[in-house]
Amino acid sequence: MVNHLFGNYLVNAGIITAEQLEQAFELQKKVRVKLGLIAVAEKLMTTEQSEEVNRLQSVMDKRFGDIAVSKGYLTDEQVGRLLGLQGNPYLSFANAITESGYMTLEQFEAAFADYQKSLEFTATDMEAIKSGDSDRIIPLFLPEIDNMQLEHVLMAFRTFIRLIDSDAYIGKGSIAASAKTNGVALQSLDGDKKATLCFAGEGDALLTIANPFAKEEFETVDLDALDAVAEFINCINGMYATRVAPSLNVDMLPPSYKDGVDSIASDAMLMLPIYVKGKEVLLLSKFDGEITL
């Protein structure tokens, strides 16, 4: 998710173009992160040392790490740690941006520091973003909520990533009284803990859920498409109810959906934007209350 969060910041700041960002995404999927870039990013080598080892690789049949160790720039233990970081999403994105020639690593890291300032996040917060772990990232973009509600939202997004689109990412969450929508699907939990989980969206945004989940190609957000979204919510809530069942008595009510809805309302519901394929889907969560259609 860090590539989309930080990548959109780079585009909005005018540092790279939207087209360049998409090209970097494609490269990121294909190219393995260079060990030299990781070593420089981790402050274990200088840029000059990394470039020297790269030059030596062109005339020596040896790996980057082996040459760096022989030159005294790295230890075997450090090489092992760097190899373990090759799957890091932040470094993978940095590699794609720098390999494309859009920014140097120094420029990339300076922009990331500016991104931190714009968010007013701590260094620990930014390490969470670098990790790419949605369970660590999402709480940073949410207002303070109950731990059980947070777990519900985290499970919903994890399921979204797994079943709908692995490239989905979030926006800033907020507490809202209403949300604009063209269609809505929701399901409530009753019992010791009352909760409602809802997905809504304007235009044809909900098709980004309905089509991949149902494995069909709905053309409009009609009742059949909304039924698929409702089944997706039922899947999430089934897992959540199983998770909390040992400690709470929770019943799943039948899911419901409605098309042609201009807006939905609640006295105070959590609203989390999820961006997928250029569309904005709203995840709405309400604990100890109702969402009214």
PDB file of C-alpha atoms in Angstrom:
ATOM      1  CA  MET A   1       0.000   0.000   0.000  1.00  0.00           C
ATOM      2  CA  VAL A   2       2.956   2.336   0.581  1.00  0.00           C
ATOM      3  CA  ASN A   3       3.530   2.652  -3.162  1.00  0.00           C
ATOM      4  CA  HIS A   4       0.022   4.035  -3.705  1.00  0.00           C
ATOM      5  CA  LEU A   5      -0.026   6.255  -0.611  1.00  0.00           C
ATOM      6  CA  PHE A   6       3.380   7.811  -1.239  1.00  0.00           C
ATOM      7  CA  GLY A   7       3.066   7.568  -5.018  1.00  0.00           C
ATOM      8  CA  ASN A   8      -0.075   9.691  -5.035  1.00  0.00           C
ATOM      9  CA  TYR A   9       1.695  12.225  -2.843  1.00  0.00           C
ATOM     10  CA  LEU A  10       4.503  12.431  -5.427  1.00  0.00           C
ATOM     11  CA  VAL A  11       1.961  13.007  -8.198  1.00  0.00           C
ATOM     12  CA  ASN A  12      -0.022  15.604  -6.245  1.00  0.00           C
ATOM     13  CA  ALA A  13       3.223  17.398  -5.346  1.00  0.00           C
ATOM     14  CA  GLY A  14       4.136  17.571  -9.032  1.00  0.00           C
ATOM     15  CA  ILE A  15       7.310  15.513  -8.548  1.00  0.00           C
ATOM     16  CA  ILE A  16       6.306  12.779 -10.987  1.00  0.00           C
ATOM     17  CA  THR A  17       3.374  12.403 -13.366  1.00  0.00           C
ATOM     18  CA  ALA A  18       0.463   9.991 -13.030  1.00  0.00           C
ATOM     19  CA  GLU A  19       1.733   8.149 -16.100  1.00  0.00           C
ATOM     20  CA  GLN A  20       5.201   7.788 -14.579  1.00  0.00           C
ATOM     21  CA  LEU A  21       3.643   6.440 -11.387  1.00  0.00           C
ATOM     22  CA  GLU A  22       1.756   3.758 -13.317  1.00  0.00           C
ATOM     23  CA  GLN A  23       4.938   2.812 -15.153  1.00  0.00           C
ATOM     24  CA  ALA A  24       6.764   2.541 -11.821  1.00  0.00           C
ATOM     25  CA  PHE A  25       4.000   0.242 -10.511  1.00  0.00           C
ATOM     26  CA  GLU A  26       4.487  -2.050 -13.495  1.00  0.00           C
ATOM     27  CA  LEU A  27       8.260  -2.094 -13.070  1.00  0.00           C
ATOM     28  CA  GLN A  28       7.874  -2.805  -9.370  1.00  0.00           C
ATOM     29  CA  LYS A  29       6.053  -6.037 -10.207  1.00  0.00           C
ATOM     30  CA  LYS A  30       8.837  -7.220 -12.505  1.00  0.00           C
ATOM     31  CA  VAL A  31      12.164  -6.103 -11.042  1.00  0.00           C
ATOM     32  CA  ARG A  32      13.907  -7.362  -7.899  1.00  0.00           C
ATOM     33  CA  VAL A  33      15.233  -4.654  -5.581  1.00  0.00           C
ATOM     34  CA  LYS A  34      18.951  -4.049  -6.011  1.00  0.00           C
ATOM     35  CA  LEU A  35      21.002  -4.872  -2.943  1.00  0.00           C
ATOM     36  CA  GLY A  36      23.027  -1.686  -3.396  1.00  0.00           C
ATOM     37  CA  LEU A  37      19.935   0.502  -3.148  1.00  0.00           C
ATOM     38  CA  ILE A  38      18.906  -1.254   0.063  1.00  0.00           C
ATOM     39  CA  ALA A  39      22.400  -0.865   1.514  1.00  0.00           C
ATOM     40  CA  VAL A  40      22.395   2.877   0.801  1.00  0.00           C
ATOM     41  CA  ALA A  41      18.821   3.301   2.079  1.00  0.00           C
ATOM     42  CA  GLU A  42      19.796   1.486   5.291  1.00  0.00           C
ATOM     43  CA  LYS A  43      22.843   3.769   5.628  1.00  0.00           C
ATOM     44  CA  LEU A  44      25.227   0.803   5.536  1.00  0.00           C
ATOM     45  CA  MET A  45      26.979   2.022   2.384  1.00  0.00           C
ATOM     46  CA  THR A  46      27.403   5.335   0.631  1.00  0.00           C
ATOM     47  CA  THR A  47      26.128   5.963  -2.879  1.00  0.00           C
ATOM     48  CA  GLU A  48      29.726   6.095  -4.087  1.00  0.00           C
ATOM     49  CA  GLN A  49      30.537   2.712  -2.537  1.00  0.00           C
ATOM     50  CA  SER A  50      27.445   1.158  -4.088  1.00  0.00           C
ATOM     51  CA  GLU A  51      28.323   2.524  -7.519  1.00  0.00           C
ATOM     52  CA  GLU A  52      31.878   1.220  -7.144  1.00  0.00           C
ATOM     53  CA  VAL A  53      30.626  -2.291  -6.383  1.00  0.00           C
ATOM     54  CA  ASN A  54      28.233  -2.077  -9.344  1.00  0.00           C
ATOM     55  CA  ARG A  55      31.173  -1.195 -11.603  1.00  0.00           C
ATOM     56  CA  LEU A  56      33.196  -4.098 -10.238  1.00  0.00           C
ATOM     57  CA  GLN A  57      30.284  -6.443 -10.928  1.00  0.00           C
ATOM     58  CA  SER A  58      30.580  -5.592 -14.630  1.00  0.00           C
ATOM     59  CA  VAL A  59      34.085  -7.105 -14.738  1.00  0.00           C
ATOM     60  CA  MET A  60      33.871  -9.698 -11.955  1.00  0.00           C
ATOM     61  CA  ASP A  61      31.669 -12.770 -11.883  1.00  0.00           C
ATOM     62  CA  LYS A  62      30.596 -12.145  -8.304  1.00  0.00           C
ATOM     63  CA  ARG A  63      27.462 -11.102  -6.456  1.00  0.00           C
ATOM     64  CA  PHE A  64      27.046  -7.586  -5.078  1.00  0.00           C
ATOM     65  CA  GLY A  65      27.167  -8.817  -1.488  1.00  0.00           C
ATOM     66  CA  ASP A  66      30.321 -10.855  -2.012  1.00  0.00           C
ATOM     67  CA  ILE A  67      32.164  -7.880  -3.518  1.00  0.00           C
ATOM     68  CA  ALA A  68      30.927  -5.503  -0.815  1.00  0.00           C
ATOM     69  CA  VAL A  69      32.179  -7.883   1.883  1.00  0.00           C
ATOM     70  CA  SER A  70      35.566  -8.296   0.177  1.00  0.00           C
ATOM     71  CA  LYS A  71      35.916  -4.497   0.028  1.00  0.00           C
ATOM     72  CA  GLY A  72      35.083  -4.215   3.719  1.00  0.00           C
ATOM     73  CA  TYR A  73      31.900  -2.219   3.082  1.00  0.00           C
ATOM     74  CA  LEU A  74      29.567  -4.864   4.534  1.00  0.00           C
ATOM     75  CA  THR A  75      29.779  -7.871   6.819  1.00  0.00           C
ATOM     76  CA  ASP A  76      28.258 -11.267   6.005  1.00  0.00           C
ATOM     77  CA  GLU A  77      25.615 -10.617   8.657  1.00  0.00           C
ATOM     78  CA  GLN A  78      24.683  -7.282   7.097  1.00  0.00           C
ATOM     79  CA  VAL A  79      24.401  -8.871   3.652  1.00  0.00           C
ATOM     80  CA  GLY A  80      22.032 -11.474   5.119  1.00  0.00           C
ATOM     81  CA  ARG A  81      19.856  -8.748   6.631  1.00  0.00           C
ATOM     82  CA  LEU A  82      19.799  -6.790   3.376  1.00  0.00           C
ATOM     83  CA  LEU A  83      18.749  -9.877   1.430  1.00  0.00           C
ATOM     84  CA  GLY A  84      15.839 -10.219   3.836  1.00  0.00           C
ATOM     85  CA  LEU A  85      14.735  -6.689   2.961  1.00  0.00           C
ATOM     86  CA  GLN A  86      14.489  -7.293  -0.784  1.00  0.00           C
ATOM     87  CA  GLY A  87      10.762  -7.924  -0.438  1.00  0.00           C
ATOM     88  CA  ASN A  88      10.142  -4.698   1.495  1.00  0.00           C
ATOM     89  CA  PRO A  89       7.428  -2.722  -0.369  1.00  0.00           C
ATOM     90  CA  TYR A  90       8.920   0.701   0.379  1.00  0.00           C
ATOM     91  CA  LEU A  91      12.321  -0.297  -0.939  1.00  0.00           C
ATOM     92  CA  SER A  92      10.720  -2.057  -3.894  1.00  0.00           C
ATOM     93  CA  PHE A  93       8.912   1.166  -4.807  1.00  0.00           C
ATOM     94  CA  ALA A  94      12.078   3.219  -4.310  1.00  0.00           C
ATOM     95  CA  ASN A  95      13.897   0.821  -6.628  1.00  0.00           C
ATOM     96  CA  ALA A  96      11.204   1.173  -9.316  1.00  0.00           C
ATOM     97  CA  ILE A  97      11.238   4.976  -9.140  1.00  0.00           C
ATOM     98  CA  THR A  98      15.026   5.272  -9.230  1.00  0.00           C
ATOM     99  CA  GLU A  99      15.515   2.581 -11.891  1.00  0.00           C
ATOM    100  CA  SER A 100      13.032   4.473 -14.076  1.00  0.00           C
ATOM    101  CA  GLY A 101      15.169   7.597 -13.696  1.00  0.00           C
ATOM    102  CA  TYR A 102      12.359   9.693 -12.242  1.00  0.00           C
ATOM    103  CA  MET A 103      14.211  10.474  -8.996  1.00  0.00           C
ATOM    104  CA  THR A 104      17.489   9.691  -7.304  1.00  0.00           C
ATOM    105  CA  LEU A 105      17.385   7.773  -4.028  1.00  0.00           C
ATOM    106  CA  GLU A 106      18.349  10.967  -2.204  1.00  0.00           C
ATOM    107  CA  GLN A 107      15.436  12.824  -3.816  1.00  0.00           C
ATOM    108  CA  PHE A 108      13.096   9.931  -3.050  1.00  0.00           C
ATOM    109  CA  GLU A 109      14.038   9.900   0.631  1.00  0.00           C
ATOM    110  CA  ALA A 110      13.802  13.702   0.867  1.00  0.00           C
ATOM    111  CA  ALA A 111      10.308  13.565  -0.616  1.00  0.00           C
ATOM    112  CA  PHE A 112       9.353  10.840   1.865  1.00  0.00           C
ATOM    113  CA  ALA A 113      10.496  13.127   4.691  1.00  0.00           C
ATOM    114  CA  ASP A 114       8.284  15.894   3.262  1.00  0.00           C
ATOM    115  CA  TYR A 115       5.425  13.374   3.054  1.00  0.00           C
ATOM    116  CA  GLN A 116       5.931  12.657   6.757  1.00  0.00           C
ATOM    117  CA  LYS A 117       5.695  16.370   7.540  1.00  0.00           C
ATOM    118  CA  SER A 118       2.484  16.708   5.520  1.00  0.00           C
ATOM    119  CA  LEU A 119       0.913  13.874   7.534  1.00  0.00           C
ATOM    120  CA  GLU A 120       2.356  15.115  10.841  1.00  0.00           C
ATOM    121  CA  PHE A 121       3.363  11.522  11.586  1.00  0.00           C
ATOM    122  CA  THR A 122       6.148  10.294  13.844  1.00  0.00           C
ATOM    123  CA  ALA A 123       9.169   8.300  12.698  1.00  0.00           C
ATOM    124  CA  THR A 124       7.504   5.202  14.165  1.00  0.00           C
ATOM    125  CA  ASP A 125       4.371   5.916  12.120  1.00  0.00           C
ATOM    126  CA  MET A 126       6.443   6.145   8.934  1.00  0.00           C
ATOM    127  CA  GLU A 127       8.157   2.846   9.700  1.00  0.00           C
ATOM    128  CA  ALA A 128       4.684   1.308   9.841  1.00  0.00           C
ATOM    129  CA  ILE A 129       3.894   2.781   6.412  1.00  0.00           C
ATOM    130  CA  LYS A 130       7.199   1.475   5.026  1.00  0.00           C
ATOM    131  CA  SER A 131       6.312  -2.019   6.237  1.00  0.00           C
ATOM    132  CA  GLY A 132       3.340  -2.220   3.882  1.00  0.00           C
ATOM    133  CA  ASP A 133       1.395  -4.051   6.626  1.00  0.00           C
ATOM    134  CA  SER A 134      -2.219  -2.866   6.411  1.00  0.00           C
ATOM    135  CA  ASP A 135      -2.839  -3.794  10.056  1.00  0.00           C
ATOM    136  CA  ARG A 136      -0.138  -1.279  11.044  1.00  0.00           C
ATOM    137  CA  ILE A 137      -1.014   1.359   8.441  1.00  0.00           C
ATOM    138  CA  ILE A 138      -4.801   1.622   8.674  1.00  0.00           C
ATOM    139  CA  PRO A 139      -4.965   2.714  12.363  1.00  0.00           C
ATOM    140  CA  LEU A 140      -2.765   5.699  11.454  1.00  0.00           C
ATOM    141  CA  PHE A 141      -5.474   6.994   9.116  1.00  0.00           C
ATOM    142  CA  LEU A 142      -8.421   6.441  11.456  1.00  0.00           C
ATOM    143  CA  PRO A 143      -9.882   8.507  14.284  1.00  0.00           C
ATOM    144  CA  GLU A 144      -9.818   6.859  17.704  1.00  0.00           C
ATOM    145  CA  ILE A 145     -12.282   3.976  17.776  1.00  0.00           C
ATOM    146  CA  ASP A 146     -13.094   0.950  19.937  1.00  0.00           C
ATOM    147  CA  ASN A 147     -10.614  -1.930  19.591  1.00  0.00           C
ATOM    148  CA  MET A 148     -13.342  -4.342  18.516  1.00  0.00           C
ATOM    149  CA  GLN A 149     -14.500  -1.954  15.828  1.00  0.00           C
ATOM    150  CA  LEU A 150     -10.898  -1.504  14.686  1.00  0.00           C
ATOM    151  CA  GLU A 151     -10.461  -5.269  14.369  1.00  0.00           C
ATOM    152  CA  HIS A 152     -13.691  -5.394  12.324  1.00  0.00           C
ATOM    153  CA  VAL A 153     -12.373  -2.742   9.919  1.00  0.00           C
ATOM    154  CA  LEU A 154      -8.957  -4.392   9.661  1.00  0.00           C
ATOM    155  CA  MET A 155     -10.540  -7.746   8.873  1.00  0.00           C
ATOM    156  CA  ALA A 156     -12.739  -6.108   6.235  1.00  0.00           C
ATOM    157  CA  PHE A 157      -9.748  -4.541   4.489  1.00  0.00           C
ATOM    158  CA  ARG A 158      -7.641  -7.706   4.715  1.00  0.00           C
ATOM    159  CA  THR A 159     -10.496  -9.585   3.047  1.00  0.00           C
ATOM    160  CA  PHE A 160     -10.807  -6.821   0.447  1.00  0.00           C
ATOM    161  CA  ILE A 161      -7.127  -7.194  -0.429  1.00  0.00           C
ATOM    162  CA  ARG A 162      -7.374 -10.969  -0.589  1.00  0.00           C
ATOM    163  CA  LEU A 163     -10.635 -11.368  -2.531  1.00  0.00           C
ATOM    164  CA  ILE A 164     -11.218  -8.102  -4.420  1.00  0.00           C
ATOM    165  CA  ASP A 165      -8.003  -6.292  -5.373  1.00  0.00           C
ATOM    166  CA  SER A 166      -4.521  -6.630  -3.890  1.00  0.00           C
ATOM    167  CA  ASP A 167      -3.661  -3.097  -5.112  1.00  0.00           C
ATOM    168  CA  ALA A 168      -6.453  -1.398  -3.138  1.00  0.00           C
ATOM    169  CA  TYR A 169      -5.410   1.352  -0.731  1.00  0.00           C
ATOM    170  CA  ILE A 170      -7.077   3.688   1.753  1.00  0.00           C
ATOM    171  CA  GLY A 171      -7.668   7.385   2.268  1.00  0.00           C
ATOM    172  CA  LYS A 172      -8.158   9.337   5.479  1.00  0.00           C
ATOM    173  CA  GLY A 173     -10.906   7.932   7.679  1.00  0.00           C
ATOM    174  CA  SER A 174     -13.375  10.122   9.540  1.00  0.00           C
ATOM    175  CA  ILE A 175     -16.500  10.107  11.667  1.00  0.00           C
ATOM    176  CA  ALA A 176     -19.434  11.145   9.481  1.00  0.00           C
ATOM    177  CA  ALA A 177     -23.181  11.595   9.793  1.00  0.00           C
ATOM    178  CA  SER A 178     -23.964  10.848   6.135  1.00  0.00           C
ATOM    179  CA  ALA A 179     -22.441   9.598   2.900  1.00  0.00           C
ATOM    180  CA  LYS A 180     -23.389  10.068  -0.747  1.00  0.00           C
ATOM    181  CA  THR A 181     -24.026   6.887  -2.670  1.00  0.00           C
ATOM    182  CA  ASN A 182     -25.655   5.346  -5.715  1.00  0.00           C
ATOM    183  CA  GLY A 183     -26.097   1.983  -4.059  1.00  0.00           C
ATOM    184  CA  VAL A 184     -25.486   0.398  -0.694  1.00  0.00           C
ATOM    185  CA  ALA A 185     -25.145  -3.040   0.840  1.00  0.00           C
ATOM    186  CA  LEU A 186     -24.906  -3.711   4.552  1.00  0.00           C
ATOM    187  CA  GLN A 187     -25.221  -6.316   7.246  1.00  0.00           C
ATOM    188  CA  SER A 188     -25.639  -5.959  10.987  1.00  0.00           C
ATOM    189  CA  LEU A 189     -24.467  -8.063  13.893  1.00  0.00           C
ATOM    190  CA  ASP A 190     -26.709  -8.368  16.942  1.00  0.00           C
ATOM    191  CA  GLY A 191     -26.252  -9.754  20.425  1.00  0.00           C
ATOM    192  CA  ASP A 192     -23.723  -8.765  23.058  1.00  0.00           C
ATOM    193  CA  LYS A 193     -22.170  -6.404  20.524  1.00  0.00           C
ATOM    194  CA  LYS A 194     -24.184  -4.558  17.881  1.00  0.00           C
ATOM    195  CA  ALA A 195     -22.372  -3.574  14.727  1.00  0.00           C
ATOM    196  CA  THR A 196     -23.095  -2.724  11.096  1.00  0.00           C
ATOM    197  CA  LEU A 197     -20.682  -3.017   8.177  1.00  0.00           C
ATOM    198  CA  CYS A 198     -21.598  -1.297   4.937  1.00  0.00           C
ATOM    199  CA  PHE A 199     -20.103  -0.666   1.510  1.00  0.00           C
ATOM    200  CA  ALA A 200     -21.373   2.257  -0.540  1.00  0.00           C
ATOM    201  CA  GLY A 201     -20.232   4.250  -3.536  1.00  0.00           C
ATOM    202  CA  GLU A 202     -21.244   6.807  -6.123  1.00  0.00           C
ATOM    203  CA  GLY A 203     -21.674   5.971  -9.790  1.00  0.00           C
ATOM    204  CA  ASP A 204     -20.508   2.448 -10.627  1.00  0.00           C
ATOM    205  CA  ALA A 205     -17.887   2.271  -7.861  1.00  0.00           C
ATOM    206  CA  LEU A 206     -19.431  -0.790  -6.206  1.00  0.00           C
ATOM    207  CA  LEU A 207     -18.849  -2.810  -9.371  1.00  0.00           C
ATOM    208  CA  THR A 208     -15.201  -2.949  -8.278  1.00  0.00           C
ATOM    209  CA  ILE A 209     -16.438  -5.266  -5.506  1.00  0.00           C
ATOM    210  CA  ALA A 210     -19.351  -7.012  -7.208  1.00  0.00           C
ATOM    211  CA  ASN A 211     -17.545  -8.111 -10.371  1.00  0.00           C
ATOM    212  CA  PRO A 212     -14.457  -9.786  -8.865  1.00  0.00           C
ATOM    213  CA  PHE A 213     -16.370 -11.309  -5.953  1.00  0.00           C
ATOM    214  CA  ALA A 214     -19.169 -12.779  -8.069  1.00  0.00           C
ATOM    215  CA  LYS A 215     -16.796 -13.457 -10.981  1.00  0.00           C
ATOM    216  CA  GLU A 216     -19.318 -11.827 -13.287  1.00  0.00           C
ATOM    217  CA  GLU A 217     -19.344  -8.633 -15.349  1.00  0.00           C
ATOM    218  CA  PHE A 218     -22.221  -6.499 -14.084  1.00  0.00           C
ATOM    219  CA  GLU A 219     -22.626  -3.401 -16.236  1.00  0.00           C
ATOM    220  CA  THR A 220     -24.559  -1.328 -13.714  1.00  0.00           C
ATOM    221  CA  VAL A 221     -25.028  -1.233  -9.958  1.00  0.00           C
ATOM    222  CA  ASP A 222     -28.315  -3.098 -10.037  1.00  0.00           C
ATOM    223  CA  LEU A 223     -29.837  -5.395  -7.428  1.00  0.00           C
ATOM    224  CA  ASP A 224     -27.848  -8.391  -8.667  1.00  0.00           C
ATOM    225  CA  ALA A 225     -24.574  -6.480  -8.304  1.00  0.00           C
ATOM    226  CA  LEU A 226     -25.565  -5.256  -4.846  1.00  0.00           C
ATOM    227  CA  ASP A 227     -26.470  -8.799  -3.846  1.00  0.00           C
ATOM    228  CA  ALA A 228     -22.877  -9.785  -4.653  1.00  0.00           C
ATOM    229  CA  VAL A 229     -21.566  -6.918  -2.493  1.00  0.00           C
ATOM    230  CA  ALA A 230     -23.876  -8.043   0.322  1.00  0.00           C
ATOM    231  CA  GLU A 231     -22.493 -11.576   0.066  1.00  0.00           C
ATOM    232  CA  PHE A 232     -18.993 -10.175   0.314  1.00  0.00           C
ATOM    233  CA  ILE A 233     -19.965  -8.376   3.540  1.00  0.00           C
ATOM    234  CA  ASN A 234     -21.522 -11.609   4.803  1.00  0.00           C
ATOM    235  CA  CYS A 235     -18.182 -13.318   4.207  1.00  0.00           C
ATOM    236  CA  ILE A 236     -16.359 -10.667   6.262  1.00  0.00           C
ATOM    237  CA  ASN A 237     -18.874 -10.745   9.091  1.00  0.00           C
ATOM    238  CA  GLY A 238     -18.835 -14.537   9.193  1.00  0.00           C
ATOM    239  CA  MET A 239     -15.115 -14.499   9.879  1.00  0.00           C
ATOM    240  CA  TYR A 240     -15.484 -11.680  12.382  1.00  0.00           C
ATOM    241  CA  ALA A 241     -18.313 -13.400  14.275  1.00  0.00           C
ATOM    242  CA  THR A 242     -16.184 -16.543  14.475  1.00  0.00           C
ATOM    243  CA  ARG A 243     -13.290 -14.482  15.824  1.00  0.00           C
ATOM    244  CA  VAL A 244     -15.310 -12.854  18.624  1.00  0.00           C
ATOM    245  CA  ALA A 245     -17.617 -15.828  19.308  1.00  0.00           C
ATOM    246  CA  PRO A 246     -15.518 -17.318  22.127  1.00  0.00           C
ATOM    247  CA  SER A 247     -15.981 -14.189  24.219  1.00  0.00           C
ATOM    248  CA  LEU A 248     -19.285 -12.740  22.947  1.00  0.00           C
ATOM    249  CA  ASN A 249     -22.685 -13.950  21.816  1.00  0.00           C
ATOM    250  CA  VAL A 250     -23.051 -12.447  18.327  1.00  0.00           C
ATOM    251  CA  ASP A 251     -25.715 -13.193  15.694  1.00  0.00           C
ATOM    252  CA  MET A 252     -25.490 -12.236  12.028  1.00  0.00           C
ATOM    253  CA  LEU A 253     -28.665 -10.643  10.674  1.00  0.00           C
ATOM    254  CA  PRO A 254     -29.576 -11.124   6.987  1.00  0.00           C
ATOM    255  CA  PRO A 255     -27.657  -8.731   4.704  1.00  0.00           C
ATOM    256  CA  SER A 256     -29.615  -6.048   2.877  1.00  0.00           C
ATOM    257  CA  TYR A 257     -29.026  -3.804  -0.122  1.00  0.00           C
ATOM    258  CA  LYS A 258     -30.700  -1.035  -2.047  1.00  0.00           C
ATOM    259  CA  ASP A 259     -30.048   0.749  -5.321  1.00  0.00           C
ATOM    260  CA  GLY A 260     -30.877   4.318  -6.277  1.00  0.00           C
ATOM    261  CA  VAL A 261     -30.038   5.601  -2.800  1.00  0.00           C
ATOM    262  CA  ASP A 262     -28.792   9.201  -2.779  1.00  0.00           C
ATOM    263  CA  SER A 263     -27.326   9.054   0.713  1.00  0.00           C
ATOM    264  CA  ILE A 264     -27.208   7.056   3.912  1.00  0.00           C
ATOM    265  CA  ALA A 265     -27.111   8.413   7.417  1.00  0.00           C
ATOM    266  CA  SER A 266     -26.132   7.636  10.978  1.00  0.00           C
ATOM    267  CA  ASP A 267     -25.530   9.767  14.026  1.00  0.00           C
ATOM    268  CA  ALA A 268     -21.801   8.973  13.929  1.00  0.00           C
ATOM    269  CA  MET A 269     -20.360   6.271  11.699  1.00  0.00           C
ATOM    270  CA  LEU A 270     -16.797   5.551  10.697  1.00  0.00           C
ATOM    271  CA  MET A 271     -16.197   6.303   7.013  1.00  0.00           C
ATOM    272  CA  LEU A 272     -13.057   4.927   5.377  1.00  0.00           C
ATOM    273  CA  PRO A 273     -12.448   5.551   1.649  1.00  0.00           C
ATOM    274  CA  ILE A 274     -10.952   2.615  -0.249  1.00  0.00           C
ATOM    275  CA  TYR A 275      -9.484   3.298  -3.670  1.00  0.00           C
ATOM    276  CA  VAL A 276      -9.521   0.545  -6.259  1.00  0.00           C
ATOM    277  CA  LYS A 277      -9.069   0.825 -10.035  1.00  0.00           C
ATOM    278  CA  GLY A 278      -9.545   4.596  -9.941  1.00  0.00           C
ATOM    279  CA  LYS A 279     -12.837   4.383  -8.015  1.00  0.00           C
ATOM    280  CA  GLU A 280     -13.679   5.349  -4.436  1.00  0.00           C
ATOM    281  CA  VAL A 281     -15.605   2.819  -2.364  1.00  0.00           C
ATOM    282  CA  LEU A 282     -16.745   3.794   1.113  1.00  0.00           C
ATOM    283  CA  LEU A 283     -16.400   1.335   3.963  1.00  0.00           C
ATOM    284  CA  LEU A 284     -18.855   2.418   6.649  1.00  0.00           C
ATOM    285  CA  SER A 285     -18.788   0.971  10.146  1.00  0.00           C
ATOM    286  CA  LYS A 286     -21.113   1.603  13.040  1.00  0.00           C
ATOM    287  CA  PHE A 287     -20.861   0.008  16.502  1.00  0.00           C
ATOM    288  CA  ASP A 288     -23.649   0.212  19.085  1.00  0.00           C
ATOM    289  CA  GLY A 289     -26.000   1.912  16.628  1.00  0.00           C
ATOM    290  CA  GLU A 290     -27.598   1.744  13.193  1.00  0.00           C
ATOM    291  CA  ILE A 291     -26.915   2.969   9.671  1.00  0.00           C
ATOM    292  CA  THR A 292     -30.159   4.164   8.121  1.00  0.00           C
ATOM    293  CA  LEU A 293     -30.971   3.735   4.441  1.00  0.00           C
TER     294      LEU A 293
END
